[in-house]
Coordinates of C-alpha atoms and ligand atoms in Angstrom, one line a residue:
Chain A
X1 CA 0.0 0.0 0.0
X2 CA 1.2 3.5 -0.9
X3 CA 1.5 5.8 2.1
X4 CA 0.3 9.3 1.5
X5 CA 2.6 11.9 3.1
X6 CA 1.3 14.1 5.9
X7 CA 1.8 17.1 3.8
X8 CA -0.3 15.7 1.0
X9 CA -3.0 14.5 3.5
X10 CA -3.3 18.1 4.6
X11 CA -3.6 19.2 1.0
X12 CA -6.3 16.6 0.2
X13 CA -8.3 17.5 3.3
X14 CA -8.3 21.2 2.2
X15 CA -9.2 20.4 -1.4
X16 CA -12.1 18.1 -0.4
X17 CA -13.9 21.0 1.1
X18 CA -12.8 23.6 -1.4
X19 CA -15.4 22.8 -4.2
X20 CA -19.1 22.3 -4.3
X21 CA -18.6 18.5 -4.5
X22 CA -15.9 16.2 -3.2
X23 CA -15.4 14.7 -6.6
X24 CA -14.0 18.0 -8.0
X25 CA -11.0 17.4 -5.7
X26 CA -9.9 14.3 -7.6
X27 CA -7.9 16.1 -10.3
X28 CA -6.0 18.4 -7.9
X29 CA -5.3 15.5 -5.5
X30 CA -4.0 13.3 -8.3
X31 CA -1.6 16.1 -9.3
X32 CA -0.4 16.3 -5.7
X33 CA -0.1 12.6 -5.3
X34 CA 1.9 12.4 -8.5
X35 CA 4.4 14.8 -7.1
X36 CA 4.7 12.6 -4.0
X37 CA 5.3 9.5 -6.1
X38 CA 8.2 10.7 -8.3
X39 CA 6.1 12.0 -11.1
X40 CA 3.7 9.1 -11.8
X41 CA 0.7 7.3 -10.3
X42 CA 0.5 3.6 -9.6
X43 CA -2.6 1.5 -8.8
X44 CA -1.4 1.5 -5.2
X45 CA -1.6 5.3 -5.2
X46 CA -5.2 5.2 -6.5
X47 CA -6.2 2.7 -3.8
X48 CA -4.7 4.9 -1.0
X49 CA -6.3 8.0 -2.4
X50 CA -9.6 6.2 -2.7
X51 CA -9.5 5.2 0.9
X52 CA -8.3 8.6 2.2
X53 CA -10.9 10.6 0.2
X54 CA -13.6 8.0 0.7
X55 CA -14.4 8.0 -3.0
X56 CA -14.8 4.7 -5.0
X57 CA -11.6 3.9 -6.8
X58 CA -13.6 3.5 -10.1
X59 CA -14.4 7.2 -9.9
X60 CA -10.7 8.1 -9.4
X61 CA -9.6 5.7 -12.2
X62 CA -12.1 7.3 -14.6
X63 CA -10.3 10.6 -14.1
X64 CA -6.8 9.1 -14.0
X65 CA -7.1 7.4 -17.3
X66 CA -8.8 10.2 -19.2
X67 CA -6.2 13.0 -18.7
X68 CA -2.8 12.8 -20.3
X69 CA -1.0 14.8 -17.6
X70 CA -1.3 11.8 -15.2
X71 CA 1.6 9.6 -15.9
X72 CA 0.9 5.9 -16.0
X73 CA 4.5 4.9 -15.6
X74 CA 7.7 6.6 -14.4
X75 CA 8.9 9.6 -16.5
X76 CA 12.1 9.9 -14.6
X77 CA 13.3 13.2 -13.0
X78 CA 12.8 15.2 -16.1
X79 CA 9.9 14.7 -18.4
X80 CA 10.7 16.3 -21.7
X81 CA 7.7 17.0 -23.9
X82 CA 8.3 18.3 -27.4
X83 CA 5.4 19.8 -29.2
X84 CA 5.0 18.3 -32.6
X85 CA 1.7 20.0 -33.6
X86 CA 1.3 22.1 -36.7
X87 CA 3.2 25.3 -35.9
X88 CA 6.0 23.6 -34.1
X89 CA 6.1 21.0 -36.9
X90 CA 6.6 23.7 -39.5
X91 CA 9.5 25.1 -37.4
X92 CA 11.3 21.8 -36.7
X93 CA 9.5 20.3 -33.8
X94 CA 9.7 16.7 -35.0
X95 CA 13.4 17.1 -35.8
X96 CA 13.9 18.4 -32.3
X97 CA 12.2 15.4 -30.9
X98 CA 14.4 13.0 -33.0
X99 CA 17.6 14.8 -32.1
X100 CA 16.8 14.7 -28.4
X101 CA 15.8 11.1 -28.6
X102 CA 19.2 10.3 -30.2
X103 CA 21.2 12.4 -27.9
X104 CA 19.7 11.1 -24.6
X105 CA 19.4 7.4 -25.0
X106 CA 16.1 6.1 -23.7
X107 CA 16.3 2.6 -22.2
X108 CA 13.7 -0.1 -22.5
X109 CA 11.8 1.1 -19.5
X110 CA 11.2 4.4 -21.2
X111 CA 13.7 6.4 -19.1
X112 CA 17.3 7.2 -19.8
X113 CA 20.3 6.6 -17.5
X114 CA 20.1 10.3 -16.6
X115 CA 16.5 9.8 -15.6
X116 CA 14.9 11.5 -18.6
X117 CA 11.8 10.6 -20.5
X118 CA 11.0 12.2 -23.8
X119 CA 7.5 12.4 -25.3
X120 CA 5.9 14.0 -28.4
X121 CA 3.0 16.1 -27.3
X122 CA 0.2 18.2 -28.9
X123 CA 0.0 22.0 -29.0
X124 CA 1.0 23.6 -25.7
X125 CA -0.1 27.1 -26.5
X126 CA 3.3 28.4 -27.4
X127 CA 3.1 28.3 -31.2
X128 CA 4.5 31.8 -31.7
X129 CA 7.8 30.7 -30.1
X130 CA 8.1 27.4 -31.9
X131 CA 9.8 25.0 -31.6
X132 CA 9.3 24.5 -27.9
X133 CA 9.4 21.9 -25.2
X134 CA 8.1 21.6 -21.7
X135 CA 10.3 20.0 -19.1
X136 CA 8.3 19.1 -16.0
X137 CA 6.4 22.4 -15.3
X138 CA 8.5 24.8 -17.3
X139 CA 8.3 25.9 -20.9
X140 CA 11.4 26.4 -23.1
X141 CA 10.7 28.4 -26.2
X142 CA 12.4 29.5 -29.5
X143 CA 14.6 26.5 -29.3
X144 CA 17.4 25.3 -31.6
X145 CA 18.7 21.8 -31.3
X146 CA 21.9 23.0 -29.5
X147 CA 19.9 25.2 -27.1
X148 CA 17.6 22.3 -26.2
X149 CA 20.4 19.9 -25.6
X150 CA 22.2 22.5 -23.4
X151 CA 19.0 23.1 -21.4
X152 CA 18.7 19.4 -20.7
X153 CA 22.4 18.9 -19.9
X154 CA 22.2 21.9 -17.4
X155 CA 19.2 20.3 -15.8
X156 CA 20.9 17.0 -15.3
X157 CA 24.0 18.8 -13.9
X158 CA 21.9 20.8 -11.5
X159 CA 20.4 17.6 -10.1
X160 CA 23.8 16.1 -9.5
X161 CA 25.1 19.1 -7.6
X162 CA 21.9 19.2 -5.4
Chain B
X1 CA -1.4 49.3 -37.5
X2 CA -2.3 47.5 -34.3
X3 CA -5.0 49.1 -32.1
X4 CA -4.0 48.2 -28.6
X5 CA -6.9 48.2 -26.2
X6 CA -6.6 44.8 -24.5
X7 CA -2.9 44.7 -25.0
X8 CA -2.2 48.4 -24.3
X9 CA -0.2 47.8 -21.1
X10 CA 1.3 44.4 -21.8
X11 CA 4.8 45.9 -22.0
X12 CA 4.7 47.1 -18.4
X13 CA 6.0 44.5 -15.9
X14 CA 4.2 46.1 -13.0
X15 CA 0.8 45.7 -14.7
X16 CA 0.7 42.1 -13.4
X17 CA 0.3 43.4 -9.9
X18 CA -2.8 45.0 -8.4
X19 CA -0.9 48.3 -7.7
X20 CA 0.5 48.4 -11.2
X21 CA -2.9 47.6 -12.7
X22 CA -4.6 50.4 -10.6
X23 CA -2.0 52.9 -11.9
X24 CA -3.6 52.5 -15.3
X25 CA -7.2 52.9 -14.5
X26 CA -7.5 49.3 -13.1
X27 CA -10.8 48.4 -11.3
X28 CA -12.3 51.8 -12.1
X29 CA -14.7 50.1 -14.5
X30 CA -15.8 47.7 -11.8
X31 CA -16.6 50.7 -9.6
X32 CA -18.6 52.2 -12.4
X33 CA -20.4 48.9 -13.2
X34 CA -21.4 48.4 -9.6
X35 CA -23.4 51.6 -9.9
X36 CA -25.3 50.3 -12.9
X37 CA -28.2 47.8 -13.0
X38 CA -27.1 44.3 -13.9
X39 CA -29.6 44.2 -16.8
X40 CA -28.2 47.5 -18.2
X41 CA -24.7 45.8 -18.4
X42 CA -26.1 42.8 -20.3
X43 CA -27.9 45.2 -22.6
X44 CA -24.7 47.1 -23.2
X45 CA -22.8 43.9 -24.0
X46 CA -25.6 43.0 -26.4
X47 CA -25.6 46.4 -28.1
X48 CA -21.9 46.4 -28.3
X49 CA -22.1 43.3 -30.4
X50 CA -19.4 41.4 -28.5
X51 CA -19.1 37.9 -29.9
X52 CA -17.5 35.0 -28.1
X53 CA -13.7 34.9 -28.7
X54 CA -13.2 31.2 -27.8
X55 CA -14.2 29.7 -31.1
X56 CA -17.9 29.6 -31.8
X57 CA -18.4 33.4 -31.9
X58 CA -21.8 33.4 -30.2
X59 CA -23.0 36.9 -29.0
X60 CA -22.1 37.2 -25.4
X61 CA -25.0 39.4 -24.2
X62 CA -27.5 37.1 -25.9
X63 CA -26.0 34.0 -24.2
X64 CA -26.3 35.8 -20.8
X65 CA -30.0 36.6 -21.4
X66 CA -30.7 32.8 -21.8
X67 CA -30.3 32.4 -18.1
X68 CA -33.6 31.2 -16.6
X69 CA -35.3 33.3 -14.1
X70 CA -35.3 30.9 -11.2
X71 CA -33.5 31.1 -7.9
X72 CA -30.8 28.5 -8.6
X73 CA -27.2 29.5 -8.0
X74 CA -25.7 30.8 -11.2
X75 CA -22.1 30.1 -12.0
X76 CA -19.7 31.9 -14.3
X77 CA -16.9 29.9 -15.8
X78 CA -13.9 31.4 -17.6
X79 CA -12.7 29.1 -20.3
X80 CA -8.9 29.4 -20.1
X81 CA -8.3 25.9 -21.5
X82 CA -6.8 27.2 -24.7
X83 CA -6.0 24.1 -26.6
X84 CA -6.9 24.9 -30.2
X85 CA -3.6 24.4 -32.1
X86 CA -2.2 27.8 -33.1
X87 CA -3.8 29.7 -30.2
X88 CA -1.7 31.4 -27.5
X89 CA -3.5 34.7 -26.8
X90 CA -5.2 33.8 -23.5
X91 CA -2.0 32.6 -22.0
X92 CA -0.3 36.0 -22.7
X93 CA -3.2 37.9 -21.2
X94 CA -3.1 35.8 -18.0
X95 CA 0.6 36.2 -17.8
X96 CA 0.8 39.9 -18.4
X97 CA -2.6 41.3 -17.4
X98 CA -4.3 38.9 -15.0
X99 CA -6.3 41.6 -13.4
X100 CA -7.9 42.5 -16.7
X101 CA -9.4 39.1 -16.8
X102 CA -10.5 39.2 -13.1
X103 CA -12.1 42.7 -13.4
X104 CA -14.0 41.6 -16.5
X105 CA -15.1 38.5 -14.7
X106 CA -16.4 40.4 -11.6
X107 CA -18.3 42.8 -13.9
X108 CA -19.8 39.9 -15.9
X109 CA -20.7 38.0 -12.7
X110 CA -22.5 41.1 -11.4
X111 CA -24.3 41.4 -14.7
X112 CA -25.6 37.8 -14.6
X113 CA -26.1 37.7 -10.8
X114 CA -23.5 35.1 -10.0
X115 CA -22.0 34.6 -6.6
X116 CA -19.3 32.1 -7.7
X117 CA -16.9 31.8 -10.6
X118 CA -14.2 29.5 -11.8
X119 CA -11.3 30.0 -14.1
X120 CA -10.7 26.7 -15.8
X121 CA -7.1 26.9 -16.9
X122 CA -5.3 24.3 -18.9
X123 CA -3.1 22.0 -16.8
X124 CA 0.1 22.7 -18.7
X125 CA -0.1 26.5 -17.9
X126 CA 1.6 26.1 -14.5
X127 CA 3.2 29.6 -14.8
X128 CA 0.0 31.3 -15.7
X129 CA -1.9 29.6 -13.0
X130 CA 0.5 30.9 -10.4
X131 CA 0.2 34.4 -11.7
X132 CA -3.6 34.3 -11.8
X133 CA -3.7 32.8 -8.3
X134 CA -1.6 35.6 -7.0
X135 CA -3.9 38.2 -8.7
X136 CA -7.0 36.6 -7.2
X137 CA -5.4 36.7 -3.8
X138 CA -4.6 40.4 -4.2
X139 CA -8.2 41.0 -5.3
X140 CA -9.5 39.3 -2.2
X141 CA -7.2 41.3 0.1
X142 CA -8.5 44.5 -1.4
X143 CA -12.2 43.6 -1.2
X144 CA -12.5 43.4 -5.0
X145 CA -13.6 39.8 -4.4
X146 CA -15.4 38.3 -1.5
X147 CA -18.4 39.6 0.5
X148 CA -19.9 43.0 -0.1
X149 CA -17.4 44.1 -2.8
X150 CA -16.4 47.7 -2.4
X151 CA -19.5 48.2 -0.1
X152 CA -21.8 47.7 -3.1
X153 CA -23.8 44.9 -1.5
X154 CA -22.6 42.5 -4.2
X155 CA -20.7 39.4 -3.2
X156 CA -18.7 37.2 -5.5
X157 CA -16.2 34.4 -4.9
X158 CA -13.7 33.3 -7.5
X159 CA -11.5 30.2 -7.7
X160 CA -9.1 28.6 -10.2
X161 CA -9.3 25.0 -11.4
X162 CA -6.6 23.3 -13.4
X163 CA -7.3 20.9 -16.2
X164 CA -5.0 17.9 -16.6
X165 CA -4.4 17.5 -20.3
X166 CA -7.4 17.0 -22.6
X167 CA -8.2 19.3 -25.6
X168 CA -11.9 18.3 -25.3
X169 CA -12.2 20.0 -22.0
X170 CA -12.1 23.3 -24.0
X171 CA -15.6 22.4 -25.2
X172 CA -17.9 24.0 -22.7
X173 CA -19.9 20.9 -21.6
X174 CA -16.7 18.8 -21.5
X175 CA -15.2 21.5 -19.4
X176 CA -18.1 21.4 -17.0
X177 CA -17.9 17.6 -16.7
X178 CA -14.2 18.0 -15.9
X179 CA -14.8 20.6 -13.3
X180 CA -17.3 18.3 -11.7
X181 CA -14.5 15.8 -11.2
X182 CA -15.4 13.4 -14.1
X183 CA -13.8 12.6 -17.4
X184 CA -14.2 15.6 -19.6
X185 CA -16.8 14.2 -22.0
X186 CA -19.1 16.7 -23.7
X187 CA -22.9 16.4 -23.1
X188 CA -25.7 16.7 -25.6
X189 CA -27.2 20.2 -26.0
X190 CA -29.9 21.2 -25.2
X191 CA -30.0 21.7 -22.3
X192 CA -27.4 24.5 -22.8
X193 CA -25.2 25.3 -19.9
X194 CA -27.0 28.6 -19.4
X195 CA -30.0 26.5 -18.4
X196 CA -28.4 23.4 -16.9
X197 CA -24.6 23.5 -16.5
X198 CA -22.2 23.0 -13.6
X199 CA -24.0 20.7 -11.1
X200 CA -27.2 21.2 -13.1
X201 CA -27.1 24.9 -12.2
X202 CA -27.4 27.8 -14.8
X203 CA -23.9 28.4 -16.0
X204 CA -22.3 30.9 -18.3
X205 CA -19.0 29.8 -20.0
X206 CA -17.0 32.5 -21.7
X207 CA -13.5 32.8 -23.1
X208 CA -10.7 34.8 -21.4
X209 CA -10.7 37.4 -24.1
X210 CA -14.5 37.7 -24.2
X211 CA -14.6 38.4 -20.4
X212 CA -11.8 40.9 -20.5
X213 CA -13.6 42.8 -23.3
X214 CA -16.6 43.4 -21.1
X215 CA -14.5 45.9 -19.1
X216 CA -13.7 47.8 -22.3
X217 CA -17.4 48.0 -23.1
X218 CA -18.1 49.5 -19.7
X219 CA -15.2 52.0 -20.2
X220 CA -15.9 53.1 -23.7
X221 CA -19.6 52.6 -23.9
X222 CA -21.4 50.9 -26.7
X223 CA -20.6 53.6 -29.3
X224 CA -17.0 53.8 -28.1
X225 CA -16.6 50.0 -28.4
X226 CA -18.1 50.0 -31.8
X227 CA -15.7 52.6 -33.1
X228 CA -13.4 49.8 -33.9
X229 CA -14.2 46.9 -36.2
X230 CA -17.1 46.6 -38.6
X231 CA -20.8 47.0 -38.2
X232 CA -21.4 43.3 -37.8
X233 CA -18.1 42.4 -36.2
X234 CA -17.4 45.2 -33.7
X235 CA -14.3 45.7 -31.5
X236 CA -10.7 44.6 -31.6
X237 CA -9.5 41.0 -31.6
X238 CA -6.4 39.3 -30.5
X239 CA -4.8 37.2 -33.3
X240 CA -2.2 34.6 -32.5
X241 CA 0.0 34.3 -35.6
X242 CA 2.4 31.4 -36.0
X243 CA 3.9 29.2 -38.7
X244 CA 6.1 30.6 -41.4
X245 CA 6.2 34.3 -40.6
X246 CA 9.2 36.4 -39.7
X247 CA 7.6 37.8 -36.5
X248 CA 5.1 35.5 -35.0
X249 CA 3.2 36.6 -32.0
X250 CA -0.1 38.0 -30.7
X251 CA -1.4 41.1 -32.5
X252 CA -4.5 43.1 -31.6
X253 CA -6.3 44.7 -34.6
X254 CA -9.8 45.9 -35.3
X255 CA -12.0 43.1 -36.7
X256 CA -12.2 43.5 -40.5
X257 CA -8.5 44.0 -40.8
X258 CA -7.0 42.5 -44.0
X259 CA -5.2 39.2 -43.4
X260 CA -2.6 40.2 -46.0
X261 CA -1.6 43.2 -43.8
X262 CA -1.3 41.1 -40.7
X263 CA 1.0 38.7 -42.5
X264 CA 3.0 41.1 -44.6
X265 CA 3.1 44.2 -42.4
X266 CA 2.7 43.3 -38.8
X267 CA 4.4 40.0 -39.0
X268 CA 7.2 41.0 -41.3
X269 CA 6.1 38.7 -44.1
X270 CA 7.6 35.3 -45.0
X271 CA 11.2 34.2 -45.0
X272 CA 13.4 35.4 -47.9
X273 CA 12.5 33.6 -51.1
X274 CA 9.4 31.9 -49.8
X275 CA 5.9 32.2 -51.3
X276 CA 2.6 32.1 -49.5
X277 CA 0.9 28.8 -50.0
X278 CA -2.0 28.6 -47.5
X279 CA -3.4 30.1 -44.3
X280 CA -5.5 28.5 -41.6
X281 CA -7.3 31.6 -40.3
X282 CA -9.0 30.5 -37.1
X283 CA -7.2 27.7 -35.4
X284 CA -6.6 24.2 -36.7
X285 CA -10.3 23.5 -36.9
X286 CA -11.0 26.3 -39.4
X287 CA -11.0 25.4 -43.1
X288 CA -7.8 26.4 -44.8
X289 CA -7.6 29.3 -47.3
X290 CA -5.4 29.1 -50.4
X291 CA -3.0 32.0 -51.0
X292 CA -5.4 33.8 -53.3
X293 CA -8.2 33.7 -50.7
X294 CA -5.8 34.6 -47.9
X295 CA -4.6 37.7 -49.8
X296 CA -8.1 39.1 -50.2
X297 CA -9.9 38.2 -47.0
X298 CA -10.6 40.5 -44.1
X299 CA -10.5 39.1 -40.6
X300 CA -14.1 39.4 -39.5
X301 CA -16.8 36.8 -38.9
X302 CA -18.7 37.6 -42.1
X303 CA -15.9 37.8 -44.6
X304 CA -14.3 34.6 -43.4
X305 CA -17.6 32.8 -43.6
X306 CA -18.1 34.1 -47.2
X307 CA -14.8 32.4 -48.0
X308 CA -16.0 29.2 -46.5
X309 CA -13.9 29.4 -43.3
X310 CA -14.2 30.9 -39.9
X311 CA -12.6 33.2 -37.4
X312 CA -12.6 30.5 -34.7
X313 CA -10.2 31.3 -31.9
X314 CA -8.2 33.9 -33.9
X315 CA -5.2 31.7 -34.5
X316 CA -3.6 32.4 -37.9
X317 CA -1.3 29.6 -39.1
X318 CA 0.7 30.8 -42.0
X319 CA 2.0 28.1 -44.4
X320 CA 4.6 28.8 -47.0
X321 CA 5.6 26.9 -50.1
X322 CA 8.2 24.8 -48.3
X323 CA 5.4 22.7 -46.7
X324 CA 3.6 19.6 -47.9
X325 CA -0.2 20.0 -47.3
X326 CA -0.4 16.2 -47.1
X327 CA 2.1 16.2 -44.3
X328 CA 0.4 19.0 -42.4
X329 CA -3.0 17.3 -42.7
X330 CA -1.5 14.2 -41.2
X331 CA -0.2 16.2 -38.3
X332 CA -3.6 17.6 -37.7
X333 CA -5.4 14.2 -38.0
X334 CA -3.0 12.8 -35.5
X335 CA -4.1 15.5 -33.1
X336 CA -7.9 15.0 -33.6
X337 CA -7.6 11.3 -33.4
X338 CA -5.7 11.6 -30.1
X339 CA -8.2 14.1 -28.7
X340 CA -11.5 12.5 -29.6
X341 CA -13.2 11.6 -26.4
X342 CA -14.6 8.4 -28.0
X343 CA -18.3 8.8 -27.1
X344 CA -19.7 9.2 -30.7
X345 CA -19.0 6.5 -33.3
X346 CA -18.6 8.9 -36.3
X347 CA -15.9 10.8 -34.4
X348 CA -14.1 8.0 -32.7
X349 CA -14.0 5.8 -35.8
X350 CA -13.8 8.7 -38.2
X351 CA -10.8 10.4 -36.8
X352 CA -9.0 7.0 -36.8
X353 CA -9.8 6.5 -40.5
X354 CA -8.7 10.1 -41.3
X355 CA -5.4 9.5 -39.6
X356 CA -4.9 6.2 -41.3
X357 CA -5.8 7.4 -44.7
X358 CA -3.8 10.6 -44.6
X359 CA -0.9 8.6 -43.3
X360 CA -1.0 6.1 -46.1
X361 CA -1.3 8.9 -48.7
X362 CA 1.7 10.6 -47.2
X363 CA 3.8 7.5 -47.2
X364 CA 2.9 6.8 -50.9
X365 CA 1.1 3.6 -50.2
X366 CA -2.4 4.9 -51.2
X367 CA -4.2 5.3 -54.5
X368 CA -6.8 7.7 -55.8
X369 CA -9.6 5.8 -54.3
X370 CA -8.1 6.5 -50.9
X371 CA -8.2 10.2 -51.5
X372 CA -11.8 10.0 -52.4
X373 CA -12.4 7.8 -49.3
X374 CA -10.7 10.4 -47.2
X375 CA -13.2 13.0 -48.4
X376 CA -16.1 10.7 -48.0
X377 CA -15.3 9.7 -44.4
X378 CA -14.9 13.4 -43.5
X379 CA -18.1 14.4 -45.1
X380 CA -19.9 11.8 -43.0
X381 CA -18.5 13.2 -39.8
X382 CA -20.2 16.6 -40.0
X383 CA -23.2 17.5 -37.8
X384 CA -23.7 14.0 -36.5
X385 CA -22.1 14.1 -33.1
X386 CA -22.5 15.4 -29.5
X387 CA -19.9 18.1 -29.9
X388 CA -18.1 20.0 -32.7
X389 CA -14.8 18.1 -32.5
X390 CA -15.9 15.7 -35.2
X391 CA -16.7 18.7 -37.5
X392 CA -13.4 20.3 -36.5
X393 CA -11.6 17.2 -37.8
X394 CA -13.6 17.1 -41.0
X395 CA -13.2 20.7 -42.0
X396 CA -9.4 20.6 -42.5
X397 CA -9.7 17.4 -44.5
X398 CA -12.3 18.7 -46.9
X399 CA -10.7 22.1 -47.4
X400 CA -7.1 20.7 -47.7
X401 CA -8.1 18.1 -50.2
X402 CA -10.4 20.3 -52.3
X403 CA -8.0 23.2 -52.5
X404 CA -4.8 21.2 -52.9
X405 CA -6.2 18.3 -54.9
X406 CA -3.2 18.1 -57.2
X407 CA -0.9 17.6 -54.3
X408 CA -3.0 14.9 -52.8
X409 CA -3.4 13.1 -56.1
X410 CA 0.3 13.3 -56.8
X411 CA 1.0 11.5 -53.6
X412 CA -1.6 8.9 -54.4
X413 CA -0.4 8.2 -57.9
X414 CA 2.9 6.5 -57.8
X415 CA 4.2 9.0 -60.3
X416 CA 7.2 10.2 -58.4
X417 CA 7.9 13.0 -60.7
X418 CA 4.6 14.5 -60.0
X419 CA 5.1 14.3 -56.3
X420 CA 5.0 17.5 -54.2
X421 CA 7.1 20.2 -55.7
X422 CA 8.2 22.6 -53.0
X423 CA 8.5 25.6 -55.3
X424 CA 5.0 25.4 -56.8
X425 CA 2.2 27.3 -55.2
X426 CA -1.0 25.4 -55.8
X427 CA -3.4 27.3 -57.9
X428 CA -6.2 24.9 -57.6
X429 CA -9.5 26.8 -57.1
X430 CA -12.6 25.8 -55.2
X431 CA -15.9 25.1 -56.9
Ligands
FMN501 C1 -13.4 20.7 -29.5 C2 -13.7 22.1 -28.9 C3 -12.6 22.7 -28.2 C4 -12.8 24.0 -27.7 N1 -11.8 24.6 -27.1 C5 -12.0 25.8 -26.5 C6 -10.9 26.5 -25.8 O1 -9.8 25.9 -25.6 N2 -11.1 27.7 -25.3 C7 -12.3 28.4 -25.5 O2 -12.5 29.5 -25.0 N3 -13.3 27.8 -26.2 C8 -13.2 26.5 -26.7 N4 -14.2 25.9 -27.4 C9 -15.5 26.7 -27.4 C10 -16.4 26.5 -26.2 O3 -17.2 25.3 -26.4 C11 -17.3 27.6 -25.9 O4 -18.0 27.9 -27.1 C12 -16.6 28.9 -25.5 O5 -15.8 28.7 -24.4 C13 -17.7 29.9 -25.1 O6 -17.0 31.2 -24.8 P1 -17.1 32.4 -25.8 O7 -18.6 32.5 -26.2 O8 -16.7 33.6 -24.9 O9 -16.2 32.2 -26.9 C14 -14.1 24.7 -27.9 C15 -15.1 24.0 -28.6 C16 -14.9 22.7 -29.1 C17 -16.0 22.1 -29.9
SF4_502 S1 -17.8 14.5 -31.3 FE1 -15.9 13.4 -30.7 S2 -15.0 14.6 -29.0 FE2 -17.2 15.3 -29.3 S3 -18.4 14.1 -27.8 FE3 -18.4 13.0 -29.7 S4 -16.6 11.6 -29.6 FE4 -16.4 13.1 -28.0
FES503 S1 1.9 24.0 -32.2 FE1 3.5 23.7 -30.8 S2 2.9 25.0 -29.1 FE2 1.2 25.2 -30.5

């Protein structure tokens, strides 16, 4: 069984009374839980949340599976999401995705040795600054291949010094 | 020339904060609005002719007047889900002028008699969410939100709710399902949200830009607001320009502004040596225009409709002659297939077929029958489903294929020599 941290329990308790119905708290609580569990959500997490919120796990699963921002498996420390929708595509988004995938070798489990995962994603609302990528919560815009590689290398380095 | 009304103070970093916003007339329109009768404001919004800026272009004041006269709690929801490919105007407003949105929302809430509102913001906008949260906090601390706002007797509470990655939650009934803590599947209309929305209560859903424009109507009055734009499409509009232009970005111009001038003056035109091939004028769901149409169209609801397209969310995607239309169509079909919520068979199955067919045409493994089938599948997807996503997937297909037919047939005939020629602007005409 997954143990929900005290901090997250406090968060959940607050969210549950924040909206008109308890159900609305599912999305915010899943986000918080995901942070607690190194960036992804396991079945165990759902069971624990279901018990703590006193909401049937089928209701939580319905939400969990519908939304793409809830990760179904580990995405490492850095989830690199490259937009490959139309405006980014016209400005080299797909190339960027390929270059990054080559540069940072992803292993069979979907994560690289440096703990990166790389995904293609749909439009992130940053089309005027294409190509772009999102790493965890942050946008990096007006990228070139070199710039993107440097950003990621710096992130990896910053983790090592921490 | 841009006409900066909504974007006038975007360049001032202090505008983000309440103090900075107040320096430039901030919250004075709320004070003024609170002295008016709610119905007067709705009437002003109607008379000003403000149309929804989120995609469908429905007149805002008319929508508000659909609220039933019962004593159920009314909700106001700001649609800040901004997922239509090519669109990035709401994000910039929230980042640079969050109080503009909040002031517009409080005025709108007062007009419709709503004690509670939500800003439904797309999940990936973590930065914008923080900025808007901070602005809401400041507004509460200064009695601009909460009980008895500025001693007017009007009380209003506002909260922010984050989506979690689903384009379909931009559709207003999908959004409401999501806010209720369910999967974001749209619901059949009627009943419209104005009658039965969030938790079955009367609910008004409006886009970020629409709500911010309400403040401008209070400030400038109906005639002042109508000074810009055309008789049928009044006011200014934010256009997000992306793709192959030298200076992409958000531009505010009066409705009715020539598309040609947006591309070639404001955005600095195309890259050296490139020719205009096509423009998608209203976000990825809007039918594409060929170069000739793009050079002659004015950016208002009517002129775009007369050219068979639509203003949509105001996202202008400029395509030069280095692109393959077949390839771009495939990119879009990938998107719609991924985002279909799967409730309606024509949409769920149809988007799959569209992706498969456009993919096989692109890879050269299709024949002419497949091009015809692509069009046929798309034409069966229009007007048959719970929400407009199915239509939104069909529009690009039908317009891409009809306007760039030679390109599609050249991919589908194994004649390699005929295959896409980057330097040729297609001159195929509709009709
Ligand atoms: C598939 C789909 C996606 C949509 N996405 C958005 C969106 O991201 N933002 C938005 O404001 N409206 C979006 N809309 C339109 C909304 O359903 C609704 O019309 C709009 O929020 C109403 O506000 P407005 O009248 O101020 O434009 C979408 C519609 C559809 C069918
Ligand atoms: S049209 Fe598509 S996206 Fe809309 S409700 Fe039906 S299946 Fe879902
Ligand atoms: S197309 Fe890439 S951010 Fe919009």
